[in-house]
C-alpha cells in the first residue's frame, strides 16, 4: 500500500489514538492548510478502502479508523516495523531528497524529523549536506512552510528513480515485485518502494510481462529494475498531473524494434489504468529502454549497425590487451558482449549525466581485479572520450574478468545451483571460475534471482547465492559475486564429503542461451559459404573521377546473375556511403555493402583501385582509399545468408591480423583466410556457446 509522507503521518496518529482527532491537530502537526489536510485524508481513505478500513469523521469530535480488528492490528504491526527501521546517514538523506521531490508542497523539518526518527538539528544538518550534494539543484528553504527541491520534471524522475533503485537490495525488490498480485496485500514493502504506488508498479510489471520483451530479447535483473522503477514513478507523476516541459524526440539510430516495444509497453499501461500517456512520455521511455543492454546478435546488415562504435570497441579491446599484456582479442565472445553493453552504457550516460545507479555487489569484483579495473577505466576514457561512473566501469570490467577466467568446457557430476542478480556478468565469472578450479566435478546451473520459482531447488546437491534469500525453503551458502578464495575452500570441503553414488543426471537449463546450428542450418551455411568462395576474387579496376562513379562502374561490371538493376543497387550503396563513415581506420580500404531486392545472390569481392580517393573513416579521420571490399545480399535477407556474411564483416574489424590481410592480401591469401574463417565459424556454431 503506497502512502505519501503526510498520509503516513495521519495514519500513524489514527492507529494509536484512543479518541477522535480534530482536523486542527493534523493542521498543527503537518504545518499545512485545512484544505490540504482534507485532500490527504481523502487520498488515505482511497488507499485504506482496499483493506475495508474507513476513516469516519464524527461531528464535533474528529476522525477515527473503523475496520476489522485483525486488519487494524496488521497495519499497526507494519507501521511499527517501519518506524523501528534505523536509517544510515546516507539512506536518511536519500529518503529526504525523495520525500521532497515526490511531494507537491513544502515538507517541514518536523515532518521529516518524525518520519526518520531523528532530531530537528539532524534534519537541518542533512538539508545542508543535501544542498551541497545536489549543486545546481538547490534546496528552497521557505519560512514557516518547509523545504522543496527546485528541479525540472525529467531530473525529478531521474533522481527519484535512481535513489529508489540504489537503496533497494536485489532480494527485497525482486521478492516484493514478484508478490505484487493484489493491491494493498503486501505488508513488507521496502521503504524506498513506498514512494511509488502499488497500482503503478503492478501495471508496469504486468505490461513488461505481456510485451514482446520476453521473446527474443535477453536482459538481466539489474538492467530491468531501474527501467521498471523509472516507468512506474513516471506513471505516478502523469496521474498526479505532472508533465514534461520540453519536447522529447527519439534519439537517432534507435532500432525500430525498441521503439515498437516501448510503445507496446506504454500502450498496455494506458489501457490498463485508463489514462492518457502523451507522445512525449512514450518517446522518453523509448530512450530509457534503449539504455538497456539487449543481447541482440550484431550484424553489419542491420539497418542500425554502428560501424564507428564497432571500430571503437575493437580499439578498446586492443588497448586493454596492450596495457595488461593479455590478448583479449582472441575471445570472440568478449567483442560481442562489449559492443551491446557499451552501446547501452553510452546511451545511459547521454540520457542521464546527472545520476548514476549504485550496485554494492560490484565492490568484490573491483577488489578481485584491481589492476584490470584501472586499465579498463583508463582505456575506456581514452577511446570513447567520456567520463564513466565507477559502476559502469565495473560492469564493463566483468566482461574482461569473465574472459580472463575463461577455461575449457567441462562435464560435471554433483548438481550445483548458483543464484545471481546478473547472469551476464557475475554469473559468467562464477561459472568460468568453477570450470577452471573444479575440472569434471560439478554440473553447474546458474539462474537469476527472479527465476528461482521456475526451478526444483530440492534437486540440487548444493546451492550458492550472491545475495541473502528471504524465506528460502532449503539450505544455501552465501558467496562473493566473484567466488572468492574462501568460497573455493567451501566447495573443496563439500567435494571431500560428497558421494559419487548421489550424482544427478545431466540436464541443461540454459538451452536457449547455448544456441547451436541445426543440421539444416549447418548444411545451408556450408552451401552459402561454398558459393561465396567460388565467386570470390581480387580484381584490379580503373578508378573514375570520384568514388560514386567508381562504385557505379564496379556494380555495372557484375554479371546479371548477381545484380538485375545495377543503377538501383549503386544508388543504395552510394546513399549509405554519403551518410555513414565506412573507411576502416589505419588501412587503405572501405567496406561497401548493401541488402537490396535487385541483388540475386550473396557476393563478396575485393577491388584494387588504380587511383586512390580520400574518404572518411569510422573514427572520423580521413584515409586514403586504395581497396574496396564489396559485400552484397538479396532482400529480404535470409537468416543463414545474414549469418555467413556476418562472419565475414565481423572478421574484418574484430581481428587486427585479419584486418591487415584484408588490407594487403592477394586473392590466394584471402581465399585461404575465408576458408579457415568459415570452417571455424561453422564448427563453433555447431558446438554452441559455452
XYZ file of C-alpha atoms in Angstrom:
690
model
C 0.000 0.000 0.000
C 1.501 3.303 -1.118
C 1.134 6.354 1.143
C 2.529 9.845 0.806
C 4.548 11.043 3.779
C 1.638 13.161 5.052
C -0.781 10.269 4.645
C 1.612 8.046 6.617
C 1.751 10.574 9.461
C -2.055 10.911 9.541
C -2.414 7.114 9.583
C 0.177 6.871 12.353
C -1.881 9.251 14.518
C -5.173 7.469 13.801
C -3.793 3.978 14.506
C -2.666 4.741 18.048
C -5.200 7.333 19.200
C -7.926 6.181 21.591
C -10.066 9.228 20.831
C -11.173 11.084 17.734
C -8.619 13.538 16.314
C -9.826 17.009 15.232
C -8.638 18.408 11.903
C -6.873 21.264 13.704
C -4.467 18.732 15.260
C -3.450 17.493 11.807
C -3.033 21.094 10.617
C -0.698 21.844 13.507
C 1.312 18.645 13.082
C 1.723 18.902 9.312
C 2.004 22.700 9.152
C -0.396 22.847 6.196
C -3.784 24.361 5.400
C -7.154 22.849 6.320
C -7.792 22.214 2.614
C -4.549 20.226 2.267
C -5.461 18.064 5.272
C -8.853 17.271 3.705
C -7.141 16.240 0.484
C -4.608 13.999 2.282
C -7.389 12.310 4.276
C -9.387 11.714 1.075
C -6.348 10.098 -0.569
C -5.690 7.990 2.536
C -9.330 6.831 2.535
C -8.941 5.583 -1.038
C -5.842 3.565 -0.081
C -7.454 2.059 3.029
C -10.590 1.121 1.107
C -8.765 -1.896 -0.382
C -8.391 -3.210 3.188
C -12.047 -2.467 4.101
C -10.985 0.246 6.537
C -12.837 3.569 6.729
C -11.936 6.981 8.126
C -15.017 8.270 9.930
C -15.466 11.955 10.818
C -17.711 12.179 13.855
C -19.459 15.513 14.128
C -17.830 17.926 16.591
C -15.310 15.253 17.619
C -12.917 14.414 14.804
C -11.546 11.488 12.805
C -11.081 7.822 13.697
C -10.429 4.498 11.943
C -13.168 1.881 11.618
C -12.414 -1.638 10.413
C -11.868 -5.276 11.371
C -9.656 -5.624 14.461
C -7.271 -8.095 12.764
C -6.735 -5.747 9.830
C -6.081 -2.794 12.126
C -3.586 -4.877 14.132
C -1.850 -5.874 10.881
C -1.496 -2.201 9.973
C -0.099 -1.409 13.424
C 2.487 -4.196 13.096
C 3.510 -2.942 9.673
C 3.711 0.614 10.943
C 5.765 -0.417 13.989
C 8.212 -2.341 11.804
C 8.589 0.669 9.530
C 9.164 3.041 12.422
C 11.713 0.721 14.041
C 13.921 0.730 10.952
C 17.158 2.602 11.625
C 18.372 4.617 8.640
C 22.037 5.203 7.962
C 23.003 8.815 7.266
C 23.160 8.195 3.508
C 19.825 6.354 3.500
C 18.200 9.123 5.533
C 19.473 11.848 3.212
C 18.366 9.846 0.165
C 14.976 9.450 1.826
C 14.720 13.198 2.465
C 15.606 14.004 -1.154
C 12.973 11.573 -2.406
C 10.370 12.882 0.051
C 10.896 16.461 -1.115
C 10.694 15.506 -4.788
C 7.531 13.379 -4.615
C 5.572 15.949 -2.593
C 3.787 18.791 -4.357
C 4.022 21.141 -1.391
C 6.817 22.044 1.043
C 7.685 19.494 3.743
C 8.508 20.767 7.227
C 11.510 19.787 9.311
C 9.081 18.490 11.956
C 7.505 16.062 9.498
C 10.937 14.839 8.344
C 12.073 14.513 11.959
C 9.134 12.263 12.768
C 9.440 10.271 9.561
C 13.121 9.398 10.064
C 13.087 9.375 13.892
C 15.903 11.898 14.376
C 16.203 15.320 15.980
C 15.373 18.592 14.241
C 19.040 19.546 14.418
C 19.971 16.377 12.495
C 17.389 17.191 9.825
C 18.835 20.689 9.353
C 22.339 19.193 9.048
C 21.007 16.746 6.449
C 19.425 19.595 4.480
C 22.787 21.420 4.432
C 24.507 18.260 3.152
C 21.819 17.724 0.502
C 22.152 21.302 -0.727
C 25.898 20.826 -1.163
C 25.438 17.416 -2.769
C 22.895 18.449 -5.420
C 24.799 21.508 -6.571
C 22.651 23.420 -9.037
C 19.516 21.620 -7.889
C 19.183 23.902 -4.879
C 17.024 23.353 -1.820
C 14.369 26.023 -1.310
C 14.002 26.961 2.371
C 10.570 28.539 2.787
C 9.977 30.241 6.169
C 7.069 28.722 8.119
C 6.401 26.283 5.241
C 9.330 23.889 4.945
C 11.596 22.669 2.165
C 11.257 21.970 -1.557
C 13.668 20.959 -4.317
C 13.688 23.070 -7.461
C 14.329 20.681 -10.378
C 12.635 20.159 -13.720
C 10.360 17.178 -14.240
C 12.840 14.941 -16.089
C 15.521 15.480 -13.430
C 12.916 14.886 -10.722
C 12.176 11.486 -12.222
C 15.818 10.589 -12.794
C 16.845 11.479 -9.238
C 13.876 9.739 -7.584
C 14.170 6.558 -9.671
C 17.939 6.386 -9.158
C 17.665 6.994 -5.412
C 14.972 4.348 -5.011
C 16.943 1.776 -7.011
C 20.212 2.476 -5.205
C 18.571 1.823 -1.836
C 16.876 -1.452 -2.767
C 18.513 -4.818 -2.261
C 18.041 -7.172 -5.245
C 16.415 -9.760 -2.962
C 13.874 -7.377 -1.397
C 12.826 -5.723 -4.634
C 12.600 -8.985 -6.585
C 10.535 -10.627 -3.836
C 8.151 -7.685 -3.493
C 7.633 -7.179 -7.220
C 7.032 -10.891 -7.826
C 4.449 -10.973 -4.987
C 2.605 -7.900 -6.257
C -0.601 -9.778 -7.050
C -3.153 -7.826 -5.034
C -3.068 -4.098 -4.429
C -2.633 -3.454 -0.728
C -1.978 -7.110 0.069
C 1.773 -6.876 0.593
C 2.895 -5.802 4.060
C 6.683 -5.953 3.820
C 7.108 -3.261 1.211
C 10.703 -1.977 1.186
C 10.774 1.598 2.484
C 12.045 3.218 -0.706
C 9.411 1.445 -2.809
C 6.721 3.193 -0.732
C 7.420 6.296 -2.816
C 5.785 4.546 -5.797
C 2.175 3.370 -5.800
C 1.423 -0.331 -5.939
C -1.075 0.435 -8.713
C 1.648 1.790 -10.984
C 4.177 -0.900 -10.036
C 1.667 -3.647 -10.752
C 0.623 -2.118 -14.083
C 4.230 -1.735 -15.232
C 5.274 -5.247 -14.149
C 2.277 -6.794 -15.925
C 2.874 -4.699 -19.058
C 6.509 -5.839 -19.196
C 5.376 -9.459 -18.907
C 2.691 -9.070 -21.601
C 5.041 -7.381 -24.067
C 7.468 -8.862 -26.589
C 10.256 -8.289 -24.036
C 10.302 -11.989 -23.147
C 10.608 -13.203 -26.739
C 13.996 -12.931 -28.382
C 15.464 -10.280 -26.077
C 17.617 -11.150 -23.075
C 18.348 -8.828 -20.197
C 19.318 -9.338 -16.586
C 17.538 -8.304 -13.389
C 19.916 -5.425 -12.691
C 19.013 -3.888 -16.045
C 15.251 -4.277 -15.909
C 14.708 -2.962 -12.365
C 15.938 0.634 -12.947
C 13.784 0.993 -16.063
C 10.782 -0.572 -14.329
C 11.146 1.849 -11.409
C 11.590 4.834 -13.744
C 8.438 3.970 -15.659
C 6.315 3.224 -12.569
C 7.273 6.557 -10.987
C 6.573 8.313 -14.311
C 3.064 6.804 -14.307
C 2.512 8.173 -10.783
C 3.638 11.621 -11.935
C 1.406 11.522 -15.021
C -1.601 10.589 -12.888
C -0.763 13.419 -10.475
C -0.854 15.906 -13.361
C 2.877 16.487 -13.886
C 4.128 16.686 -17.462
C 7.480 17.012 -19.214
C 8.084 20.617 -20.236
C 10.351 20.122 -23.236
C 9.629 18.221 -26.425
C 11.255 14.783 -26.249
C 12.443 13.280 -29.526
C 13.588 9.721 -30.059
C 17.376 9.551 -30.234
C 18.934 8.873 -33.622
C 19.702 5.258 -34.579
C 17.280 3.726 -32.064
C 16.227 0.384 -33.609
C 12.586 0.160 -34.692
C 12.006 -2.914 -32.520
C 12.969 -0.914 -29.406
C 10.548 1.866 -30.405
C 7.771 -0.667 -31.010
C 8.499 -2.410 -27.703
C 8.394 0.864 -25.734
C 5.125 1.899 -27.383
C 3.701 -1.565 -26.737
C 4.525 -1.411 -23.011
C 3.203 2.143 -22.536
C 0.103 1.188 -24.543
C -0.576 -1.733 -22.163
C -0.254 0.606 -19.178
C -2.544 3.256 -20.699
C -5.235 0.645 -21.412
C -4.914 -0.995 -18.018
C -5.075 2.215 -15.957
C -7.409 4.074 -18.353
C -5.015 7.015 -18.631
C -3.546 9.033 -21.473
C 0.226 8.684 -21.882
C 1.386 11.565 -24.126
C 3.812 11.021 -27.003
C 6.497 12.939 -25.057
C 6.314 10.336 -22.281
C 6.410 7.450 -24.725
C 9.454 8.883 -26.504
C 11.235 9.384 -23.175
C 10.624 5.713 -22.361
C 11.991 4.721 -25.797
C 15.266 6.481 -24.947
C 15.381 4.867 -21.488
C 14.686 1.422 -22.936
C 17.478 1.930 -25.475
C 19.816 2.188 -22.453
C 19.258 -1.490 -21.702
C 21.888 -3.956 -22.835
C 19.729 -6.189 -25.047
C 21.774 -9.171 -26.176
C 20.875 -8.994 -29.856
C 23.165 -10.552 -32.438
C 25.273 -7.934 -34.213
C 25.270 -7.853 -37.996
C 26.681 -5.309 -40.380
C 23.484 -5.745 -42.410
C 21.321 -4.436 -39.564
C 19.971 -1.025 -40.547
C 21.228 0.365 -37.243
C 24.658 -1.263 -37.255
C 27.105 1.322 -35.947
C 30.417 0.981 -37.766
C 32.056 3.730 -35.721
C 31.116 2.059 -32.419
C 32.276 -1.302 -33.721
C 35.690 0.138 -34.541
C 35.965 1.837 -31.144
C 35.099 -1.369 -29.281
C 37.791 -3.187 -31.249
C 40.254 -0.409 -30.388
C 39.164 -0.549 -26.723
C 39.863 -4.290 -26.532
C 43.229 -3.800 -28.225
C 44.204 -1.038 -25.780
C 43.277 -3.120 -22.724
C 45.240 -6.025 -24.224
C 48.326 -3.846 -24.649
C 48.086 -2.410 -21.127
C 47.642 -5.815 -19.469
C 49.843 -7.976 -21.745
C 46.863 -10.334 -22.068
C 45.484 -10.724 -25.602
C 41.741 -10.324 -25.097
C 41.328 -10.025 -28.876
C 41.289 -13.819 -29.165
C 37.978 -14.052 -27.280
C 35.219 -13.602 -29.876
C 32.519 -13.584 -27.191
C 34.141 -10.599 -25.493
C 33.655 -8.364 -28.536
C 30.018 -9.419 -28.941
C 29.234 -8.823 -25.273
C 31.039 -5.493 -25.130
C 29.518 -3.932 -28.232
C 25.981 -4.456 -26.870
C 26.914 -3.349 -23.365
C 28.884 -0.255 -24.368
C 26.193 0.944 -26.770
C 23.711 0.787 -23.882
C 26.176 2.384 -21.440
C 26.809 5.332 -23.767
C 23.047 5.826 -24.102
C 22.674 5.829 -20.317
C 25.459 8.403 -19.973
C 23.947 10.553 -22.734
C 20.362 10.413 -21.429
C 21.151 10.896 -17.739
C 24.504 12.564 -16.997
C 23.343 13.763 -13.554
C 22.676 10.491 -11.768
C 24.207 7.044 -11.780
C 22.917 3.788 -10.332
C 24.885 2.223 -7.494
C 25.396 -1.522 -7.139
C 27.207 -2.529 -3.959
C 27.632 -6.106 -5.220
C 30.262 -4.805 -7.654
C 32.778 -3.941 -4.923
C 34.182 -7.504 -4.613
C 34.572 -7.688 -8.408
C 36.639 -4.497 -8.480
C 38.642 -5.644 -5.456
C 39.398 -9.012 -7.081
C 40.594 -7.403 -10.342
C 42.050 -4.073 -9.164
C 44.769 -3.752 -11.801
C 42.488 -4.848 -14.619
C 39.828 -2.366 -13.458
C 42.314 0.522 -13.681
C 43.340 -0.477 -17.217
C 39.732 -0.895 -18.344
C 38.711 2.504 -16.966
C 41.763 4.254 -18.481
C 41.250 2.605 -21.864
C 37.534 3.380 -21.975
C 38.119 7.087 -21.323
C 40.896 7.182 -23.926
C 38.821 5.540 -26.661
C 35.344 6.965 -26.001
C 36.423 10.428 -24.738
C 33.869 10.490 -21.937
C 33.856 10.078 -18.186
C 32.331 6.879 -16.890
C 30.903 6.140 -13.457
C 32.548 3.633 -11.129
C 29.560 1.301 -11.554
C 29.555 1.403 -15.357
C 33.305 0.732 -15.397
C 32.812 -2.204 -13.027
C 30.105 -3.718 -15.233
C 32.424 -3.471 -18.243
C 35.229 -4.930 -16.112
C 33.125 -8.062 -15.600
C 33.236 -8.807 -19.335
C 37.043 -8.733 -19.266
C 37.194 -10.651 -15.975
C 34.985 -13.398 -17.420
C 37.224 -13.568 -20.494
C 40.328 -13.714 -18.284
C 38.894 -16.544 -16.217
C 37.654 -18.495 -19.254
C 38.682 -22.151 -19.199
C 37.826 -25.389 -21.031
C 34.257 -26.656 -21.210
C 33.869 -29.495 -18.710
C 31.487 -32.197 -17.537
C 30.025 -32.072 -14.027
C 28.607 -34.591 -11.583
C 27.143 -33.090 -8.393
C 24.406 -30.584 -9.311
C 25.328 -27.090 -8.161
C 22.891 -24.151 -8.376
C 24.269 -20.607 -8.288
C 21.738 -17.780 -7.799
C 22.858 -14.348 -9.009
C 21.257 -10.991 -9.815
C 23.260 -10.541 -13.031
C 23.682 -13.718 -15.082
C 25.563 -11.962 -17.884
C 28.296 -10.577 -15.620
C 28.651 -12.040 -12.121
C 27.211 -15.400 -13.177
C 29.636 -15.687 -16.052
C 32.648 -15.067 -13.808
C 31.445 -17.602 -11.236
C 30.715 -20.287 -13.816
C 34.068 -19.925 -15.526
C 35.960 -19.879 -12.213
C 34.137 -23.069 -11.221
C 35.052 -24.699 -14.509
C 38.676 -23.661 -14.094
C 39.005 -24.698 -10.436
C 36.970 -27.931 -10.426
C 37.558 -29.858 -13.628
C 34.990 -32.612 -14.348
C 33.437 -32.409 -10.874
C 30.341 -30.170 -10.836
C 27.343 -29.783 -13.109
C 26.558 -26.062 -12.743
C 23.250 -24.290 -13.296
C 23.194 -20.503 -12.931
C 19.924 -18.626 -12.580
C 18.746 -15.135 -11.790
C 17.077 -14.269 -8.510
C 13.755 -13.601 -10.243
C 13.642 -17.109 -11.786
C 14.132 -19.236 -8.647
C 10.487 -20.309 -8.609
C 10.943 -21.935 -12.042
C 13.457 -24.463 -10.662
C 13.194 -27.533 -8.456
C 15.667 -26.318 -5.831
C 15.392 -29.577 -3.900
C 17.096 -31.480 -6.729
C 20.469 -29.748 -6.265
C 23.374 -31.136 -4.283
C 24.424 -27.652 -3.179
C 23.031 -24.116 -3.621
C 25.082 -20.907 -3.636
C 23.740 -17.343 -3.729
C 25.429 -13.961 -4.151
C 22.661 -12.232 -2.137
C 20.682 -13.131 1.021
C 17.467 -15.041 0.191
C 14.415 -14.233 2.268
C 12.327 -17.275 3.369
C 14.269 -19.614 1.060
C 12.918 -23.178 1.503
C 16.235 -25.090 1.521
C 19.742 -24.585 2.879
C 22.080 -22.404 0.831
C 25.534 -20.826 1.154
C 26.138 -17.080 0.738
C 29.133 -16.410 -1.534
C 31.049 -13.492 -3.039
C 29.930 -12.315 -6.520
C 33.379 -13.295 -7.822
C 33.689 -16.634 -5.970
C 36.408 -15.630 -3.517
C 39.073 -17.989 -2.160
C 37.004 -18.753 0.955
C 34.165 -19.869 -1.341
C 36.561 -22.135 -3.240
C 37.601 -23.685 0.098
C 33.928 -24.211 0.954
C 33.413 -26.142 -2.284
C 36.562 -28.208 -1.725
C 35.223 -29.243 1.685
C 31.941 -30.194 0.044
C 33.733 -32.320 -2.565
C 35.614 -34.185 0.178
C 32.325 -35.351 1.700
C 30.330 -35.841 -1.496
C 29.484 -39.421 -2.500
C 29.580 -40.132 -6.234
C 26.666 -42.527 -5.779
C 24.439 -39.485 -5.185
C 25.196 -37.831 -8.510
C 22.287 -36.444 -10.516
C 21.651 -36.903 -14.256
C 23.000 -34.193 -16.514
C 20.478 -31.596 -17.656
C 20.763 -28.248 -19.376
C 18.569 -25.419 -18.096
C 20.086 -22.892 -20.454
C 19.440 -24.454 -23.849
C 18.117 -21.155 -25.234
C 21.364 -19.396 -24.354
C 23.605 -22.068 -25.889
C 22.351 -21.828 -29.452
C 23.507 -24.476 -31.930
C 23.031 -24.655 -35.684
C 20.510 -27.311 -36.693
C 21.557 -29.824 -39.342
C 19.557 -27.939 -41.990
C 21.061 -24.585 -40.978
C 24.575 -26.023 -40.987
C 24.016 -27.557 -44.424
C 22.643 -24.267 -45.819
C 25.502 -22.278 -44.258
C 28.067 -24.588 -45.864
C 26.405 -24.215 -49.278
C 26.270 -20.411 -48.957
C 29.918 -20.261 -47.873
C 30.953 -22.542 -50.734
C 29.119 -20.370 -53.282
C 30.757 -17.217 -51.892
C 34.206 -18.797 -52.224
C 33.509 -19.815 -55.830
C 32.558 -16.235 -56.759
C 35.264 -14.558 -54.684
C 38.015 -12.663 -56.493
C 40.523 -9.837 -56.013
C 40.374 -7.652 -59.111
C 42.154 -4.514 -60.335
C 39.836 -1.802 -61.730
C 40.245 1.672 -63.192
C 39.215 4.473 -60.842
C 36.734 7.038 -62.190
C 36.618 10.778 -61.419
C 35.168 10.218 -57.922
C 34.079 7.436 -55.556
C 30.425 7.481 -56.652
C 31.285 6.990 -60.335
C 33.737 4.237 -59.420
C 31.051 2.373 -57.452
C 28.606 2.696 -60.363
C 31.172 1.270 -62.791
C 32.029 -1.517 -60.383
C 28.371 -2.604 -59.972
C 27.829 -2.386 -63.744
C 30.669 -4.872 -64.198
C 28.851 -7.536 -62.173
C 27.071 -10.250 -64.124
C 23.276 -10.269 -64.484
C 23.288 -13.437 -62.370
C 24.378 -11.251 -59.432
C 22.530 -7.933 -59.978
C 19.343 -7.334 -62.004
C 19.290 -3.492 -61.807
C 22.782 -2.072 -61.327
C 21.558 1.554 -61.119
C 19.293 0.941 -58.112
C 21.902 -1.153 -56.299
C 24.536 1.536 -56.925
C 22.192 4.219 -55.551
C 21.665 2.219 -52.347
C 25.415 1.728 -51.815
C 26.229 5.383 -52.558
C 23.460 6.604 -50.233
C 24.992 4.687 -47.338
C 28.488 5.866 -48.271
C 27.320 9.503 -48.101
C 25.630 9.141 -44.707
C 27.898 6.742 -42.794
C 31.715 6.669 -42.451
C 32.813 3.308 -43.878
C 36.585 3.677 -44.132
C 38.410 1.204 -41.893
C 40.830 3.255 -39.727
C 44.580 2.926 -40.261
C 44.051 0.994 -43.502
C 43.538 1.823 -47.174
C 40.198 0.054 -47.553
C 36.465 0.553 -47.062
C 33.624 -1.929 -46.796
C 30.805 -1.074 -49.220
C 27.738 -3.194 -48.555
C 24.015 -3.353 -49.241
C 20.960 -5.568 -48.908
C 18.746 -4.965 -51.945
C 15.902 -6.700 -53.778
C 17.812 -6.354 -57.079
C 20.720 -8.417 -55.748
C 20.095 -12.020 -56.793
C 22.767 -13.883 -54.843
C 25.190 -13.135 -51.969
C 28.590 -11.940 -53.138
C 31.892 -10.832 -51.600
C 34.603 -9.359 -53.821
C 37.705 -7.183 -53.410
C 38.702 -4.432 -55.847
C 42.059 -2.634 -56.079
C 41.739 0.945 -57.377
C 44.122 2.356 -59.982
C 43.969 5.782 -58.277
C 43.160 6.353 -54.577
C 40.491 8.613 -53.025
C 40.297 10.293 -49.624
C 37.272 9.037 -47.653
C 36.104 9.366 -44.046
C 36.955 6.535 -41.677
C 34.881 5.063 -38.868
C 36.944 7.116 -36.415
C 36.049 10.311 -38.353
C 39.636 10.570 -39.648
C 40.377 10.630 -43.391
C 42.002 7.583 -45.009
C 43.472 7.052 -48.479
C 41.151 4.540 -50.167
C 43.012 2.065 -52.393
C 40.885 -1.082 -51.942
C 37.106 -1.630 -51.939
C 35.566 -4.621 -50.164
C 32.127 -5.260 -51.686
C 29.525 -7.262 -49.761
C 26.044 -7.679 -51.278
C 22.987 -9.703 -50.266
C 19.437 -10.166 -51.591
C 16.443 -8.613 -49.818
C 14.629 -9.857 -47.856
C 17.717 -11.148 -46.073
C 17.692 -14.879 -45.398
C 18.771 -15.729 -41.833
C 21.517 -18.125 -42.942
C 22.868 -15.665 -45.524
C 22.903 -12.984 -42.827
C 24.861 -15.310 -40.536
C 27.512 -16.222 -43.121
C 28.030 -12.662 -44.379
C 28.138 -11.567 -40.745
C 31.121 -13.875 -40.215
C 32.960 -12.003 -42.980
C 32.079 -8.491 -41.828
C 32.922 -9.186 -38.187
C 36.246 -10.765 -39.093
C 37.309 -7.564 -40.872
C 37.001 -5.347 -37.794
C 37.342 -7.824 -34.919
C 40.853 -9.074 -35.506
C 43.920 -6.940 -36.284
C 45.744 -9.743 -38.086
C 42.754 -10.348 -40.337
C 42.430 -6.601 -40.936
C 45.997 -6.468 -42.254
C 45.311 -9.416 -44.560
C 42.131 -7.850 -45.937
C 44.072 -4.615 -46.473
C 47.028 -6.051 -48.423
C 46.437 -9.767 -49.098
C 46.254 -11.240 -52.609
C 43.440 -13.484 -53.855
C 45.014 -16.757 -52.697
C 45.754 -15.375 -49.224
C 42.224 -14.033 -48.771
C 40.594 -17.187 -50.148
C 42.526 -19.239 -47.570
C 41.518 -16.763 -44.854
C 37.831 -17.049 -45.804
C 38.013 -20.851 -45.943
C 39.511 -21.011 -42.454
C 37.003 -18.455 -41.174
C 34.014 -20.434 -42.496
C 35.276 -23.741 -41.089
C 35.914 -22.257 -37.631
C 32.585 -20.411 -37.559
C 30.554 -23.464 -38.581
C 32.379 -25.678 -36.064
C 31.837 -23.091 -33.309
C 28.144 -22.685 -34.148
C 27.726 -26.435 -34.197
C 29.057 -26.692 -30.648
C 27.084 -23.717 -29.292
C 28.348 -21.079 -26.876
C 29.878 -22.258 -23.623
